Amino acid sequence: MKASQFFISTLKEAPADAEVVSHKLMMRAGLIKKLGAGIYNYMPMGLRVIRKVEAIVREEMNRAGAVECAMPVVQPAELWQETGRFEKMGPELLRIKDRHDRDFVIQPTSEEVVTDIARQELRSYKQLPKNLYQIQTKFRDERRPRFGLMRGREFIMKDAYSFDRDMVSAKASYQVMAAAYRRIFDRFGLRYRAVAADSGAIGGDLSEEFQVIAATGEDAIVYCPQSDYAANMEKAEALAPVQPRPAAAQAMTKTPTPGKATCADVAQLLGVPLSTTVKSLVLATDTLNDAGDIVGSQVWLLLLRGDHDMNEIKVSKVPGLDKGFRFATLAEIEDHFGCKPGYLGPVGLKKPVKVIADREVAVMADWICGANEVDYHITGVNWARDLAEPDAVADLRNVVAGDKSPDGAGELAIERGIEVGHVFYLGTKYSKAMNATFLGEDGKPAFFEMGCYGIGITRLPAAAIEQNHDERGIIWPDAIAPFTVVVCPVGMDRSDAVKATAEQLYADLLAAGIDVILDDRGERPGAMFADWELIGVPHRVTIGDKSLKDGVVEYQHRRDAAATKVAVGDIATYVRSRLSA
Amino acid sequence: MKASQFFISTLKEAPADAEVVSHKLMMRAGLIKKLGAGIYNYMPMGLRVIRKVEAIVREEMNRAGAVECAMPVVQPAELWQETGRFEKMGPELLRIKDRHDRDFVIQPTSEEVVTDIARQELRSYKQLPKNLYQIQTKFRDERRPRFGLMRGREFIMKDAYSFDRDMVSAKASYQVMAAAYRRIFDRFGLRYRAVAADSGAIGGDLSEEFQVIAATGEDAIVYCPQSDYAANMEKAEALAPVQPRPAAAQAMTKTPTPGKATCADVAQLLGVPLSTTVKSLVLATDTLNDAGDIVGSQVWLLLLRGDHDMNEIKVSKVPGLDKGFRFATLAEIEDHFGCKPGYLGPVGLKKPVKVIADREVAVMADWICGANEVDYHITGVNWARDLAEPDAVADLRNVVAGDKSPDGAGELAIERGIEVGHVFYLGTKYSKAMNATFLGEDGKPAFFEMGCYGIGITRLPAAAIEQNHDERGIIWPDAIAPFTVVVCPVGMDRSDAVKATAEQLYADLLAAGIDVILDDRGERPGAMFADWELIGVPHRVTIGDKSLKDGVVEYQHRRDAAATKVAVGDIATYVRSRLSA
C-alpha cells in the first residue's frame, strides 16, 4: 500500500470525551471515528486491524472444527420470546418494530437463533458434535457507552455455539474451544490470562475469561505467581484460615465511638488495626406464596472483617441466600437491631437473625463491632463466650493480595485485565427453553448440551492498545498491526536515489508477503515520524539522502530507543529477521 | 474440508413460499435458511459463496484504488435529516428509537455517513480524489420481500463512494469504477451486460447497471447484437423514424366501435393492424403558488402507437412535464374531451390541451383514434389536414425488439436481466445538502463531486443460480462455488483402496491450493451424488472399488453429460486442467 492511495488522518489532540488511553489513541491515530454515542465508523486504518483480528480468529476456529455461518443482525422477536429474554433483558436489548408493527431485536448475541437452527437441522446424534460460529455485528444499547470500542453499542463479536449429545461430549467441546482460544490469544501477541470465572446457576467449573493484562483494565484478575492458578475476582476462593481461633484475651467492653459509623473510623479512633474490626451487613430474604405475595421475611447478618469487601457472587451461593436476596430495609434493621446502621453488631439483638460469618471472622478473637446503640461499639468480642457461634461460616469476601492460593501453591497476586473472550458451558439452558432436541442413539429425543464462546473482535484492538502504548502512541504487536512495516523516505521528491531505494525496498517487502506501507505523501520527516509512531506500526525503515551516500538506511522498531543503521543491500533481510515469527 | 466436519443440509422439496428457482435451490441446497420474511441465516455452505464474492469484489476495489472502511449498521437520524431522507424515504427505511428515545435508522445505504466523513476528513483538494467503500449489512423494509436473497430485507451490499474536486475528475473516478466492475463481473464467470441506465434528475450519461443475464430476470435489457450498445428499458432511446410521414390516402371517417374501448379491440373489429391505431393518454400538471396551493392546471394529451407502451421516465423528461405530472382526473377529461376514457382522441376537443406525439405517431398517416364520443372511433386521421401538428414530438415509449439501435449499428434485441451492480455519478446532490466542502486550489471552499457504486453481494449468488442451473440443481462457476471440487469415494468404509485413494487425492488438491471437499459422510452413492449436484459443485471425482481395480477414477464436470475415466495417477493434474483460469 502506498500512503498517498490510503486514508491517513491523524489528530494532534484527542476529543474531550475520550477518557481512556486506547480511546484517545484510536481517535488520534484515525482508526475509528465517532458517529454517535458508542457508535463508530471503522476507518480504513482501524479496519485493517479488525480484519487481522478476524482472520486469526477464523483460522483457529476452523482449525478447531467449528463451522462459520452468519445469523441476521435483525432478528424476529418470536424466538426471543421463547426463552423469555425478549421480556427479561433490559433496555440494552434494542427492540424494533417493522412496517407491519412486528417486533424485532438487533442481536446482542445469537443463542436463540442458533438453537433454532440446531433444532431444525441437527436431528440425530450422528450429526453431533457441531460448533457453529459467526463474526458479526452486534448491538447493545448500553446506558453509558464509553471508552470508545471498549464499551460501544455497536460492535463486532465472534460468537460460537457448540451442540453435543451429552455432558461428557459437551465438556470435551468446551475444552477444544478453550485450547483454540489459547492459540488465538497467543497469536495476537498480547500478554493475557485465561482465568476461571463463575458459571452462575449452571454450576461446574466450565467458565473461563480471557483477559488481556493492562493496568487500566476494568477487571481484577487473581493469580498465583507460583502456579497456573488464575480466576476473576468473583470466582477466586478465599480459603479458610488454617490457624485455629485464638483464645479470648480481652473482656468485652462497650466503648463510646461518637460519630464513627465505619470500621475505618472506629479503628482510627481506637488506634487498632482495621483487621481487628468486624463489619455487619444486613440482608433479607422473602418467602412468597403461589400468587407471588410476600408471606414472610428472614433477616440475615453477614459479618466480614473490616478490611475485607463483600463478594456478591459468593454471597448468592450461601444456602438460604441462593434463591435471591436483598438489602434489609431500615425498618427491618431497627426492628431486629434496635439501632440504625453504622453501629450494628451481632451481640445483643432485639430479635434473632441468621448470622453468617466470613471464614476469617469465624477464627477471630477479641474483635470490635457495633454495640447496636448509636455512637457506641464494643471491643474484645469473642465467639462462644459473648455470643453464639454463627449459624454458618462461608467464604463471603473478595480475596486480597497475599491470601493463600486455593491450589496451595503460594500466595495470590492481583492485577488488572480487560475481558476480550469468554468460554462458557451452557448445559441445556437454551435447548430446554426452546425444546431443542435430537434423536439419541437410544431412539429417544434428548436436549442438546450447549456451550457458547465469544471474542470481542472490536474490543481486542482497544485492549491491545491499553497494554501496548507509550507517550508517542500505539505499539502494535506484529500480528494485528494495521501495517507491519512502514518505509519512510525523507525528501523523496528531491532525491532520485531516495525514491528508487524506497520503491525497491517496498517492492521487495511486498514480494516477500510482508504488509508494508510506503509513505509517499511528501510530509516533513518530523510529521511523518510522529504519524507512524502515533499509528504504531511496529517496524520502520527510514531512507534519507545523507545516510544513503554511506550506503545505509535506518531501521527502528517502535520499541527501540534508537535507530539501527543497516546496509541498503541487507535491509529487506534485516527487516524480515526482526518480524515476529 | 471434510464433509463430516462441515455442515451439509439438503432438502428434497423446497418450501412452499419459494417462488423462483434460485430461492428454491438455495433453500434445498442448504445455502440459506429463513428466519423471517426477507431475513435469512447464511448457512455455512452459502456463506462460502458469499465470502468468495466478497473477496473478488474487495480485490478489485483495492486494485482500483478504493479504500475499505466500515460504517455502522445503526446510524443516528440527524445526518439523515440533513438530506431530508429521514422524512422522504418511505417505510422501507427502518427507523428505531434507542433507550433514550433518540431516532436511528438501520442503513439501507450510507451516502449521509460517508459524506459526513468526507466533510470532516477531506479538507483539501490535495486529498482528492478518494473512494471509500464498505462491504456491510444493509436493511430495507420491503413491503413484499420475496425470491429469497433476490429481494430480501437484510442483505449485504458493497457500497463505494467517490469524492472529487470537479466534474472532470469525478467522471474519471466513475470510469475507473465502471472498469473495475467489468473486471469483477468477468471474474465471477457469469454472462452479464453493463447497460446504460437513466441518471434521473442529475442528467448526463454516467449511470450503468450491471445485469446478470437470466430468462427469469425482473429487468428488460435492450442491446444491439451488432454493437456494444446496451441500456435498460427506461433509458433505451427509440430513434425518430427516418422515413417521412406518408401522404394522406384516406378520408377521415367516424366509425361505430360499440364497446371497443382499447386499441387492440378496435384494430380487431376493423380488421387492421394494431400499429395503425393511436392511443390517447391524458396527464395533468399543476401550478402552485408560494403557499403550495394549486392555482392552475394544464391538461396534456400523449399520443402513442397502439402497439407501444408508455415509458414513464421518458415522459418525465418532456419539457413541461419534467417538474412532475399526474394522470388527469375523470372530471378534467370530460371537461376537455367531452367524453369518458376509452374513446378519446386529439380531434374535436372541447377545450384545448397540450398534445405531445411520440416520434412514431408524428410520422403516421391515415391513423385511427377515439372520436371523443362513446362507442365511436375515427379512421383515416392525418396530421395537418384533420388536426394541428402536435405541440411537441418526443420519445415517449419503450423500445421494442427490431427497433433501430441508437448507435446506428443494427436492430435492438431484448433480453432479461437481474441487476446486481450499479455505478452512478451523483454530482453535488449530497455534498450540497450536507454542506460538504473542501478547500480548492484557489483557496475557496467547493462542494465535493461524488459518485456511488453498489454491488449486491448476497443477490449475486441468487442471480448466478438463475443463470446457471438445471433440473438437478445449481451449477456454480468455479470462482464462486462453495467448493471447487468434490471427491466422492464410494464405499469408503468397505475399501481401504478407495479410502486411501480418496484421502491422497484430497491431500494433493488441497496442497495445490484447490478448494476441495472430501465427502466422507458414508452416504449411499445415489444420495451423495444428488447432494452435490443439488449444491452445484462444478467438479466431481468419483472413486469406486471397481474402477479402481482398473486403475481409473471418474471425473465429471457438473455440466458434463457423462463421466470421464482418468488414470489414478493423472487425476490431480486432470482436475487442475479442467478448472477455470
CSV table of C-alpha atoms in Angstrom, one decimal, chain A residues 260-274 277 279 306-307 377:
chain,number,residue,atom,x,y,z
A,260,LYS,CA,-17.8,6.9,64.0
A,261,ALA,CA,-20.0,4.8,61.8
A,262,THR,CA,-17.4,3.0,59.7
A,263,CYS,CA,-14.9,0.3,60.7
A,264,ALA,CA,-12.1,2.5,59.4
A,265,ASP,CA,-13.2,5.5,61.6
A,266,VAL,CA,-13.5,3.2,64.6
A,267,ALA,CA,-10.1,1.6,64.1
A,268,GLN,CA,-8.5,5.0,63.8
A,269,LEU,CA,-10.2,6.4,66.9
A,270,LEU,CA,-9.2,3.3,68.9
A,271,GLY,CA,-5.7,3.1,67.4
A,272,VAL,CA,-6.1,-0.5,66.4
A,273,PRO,CA,-5.6,-2.3,63.0
A,274,LEU,CA,-8.6,-2.3,60.8
A,277,THR,CA,-12.8,-4.8,63.4
A,279,LYS,CA,-18.5,-5.1,59.7
A,306,GLY,CA,-13.4,-4.5,58.5
A,307,ASP,CA,-10.7,-4.5,55.8
A,377,HIS,CA,-19.0,0.0,69.6
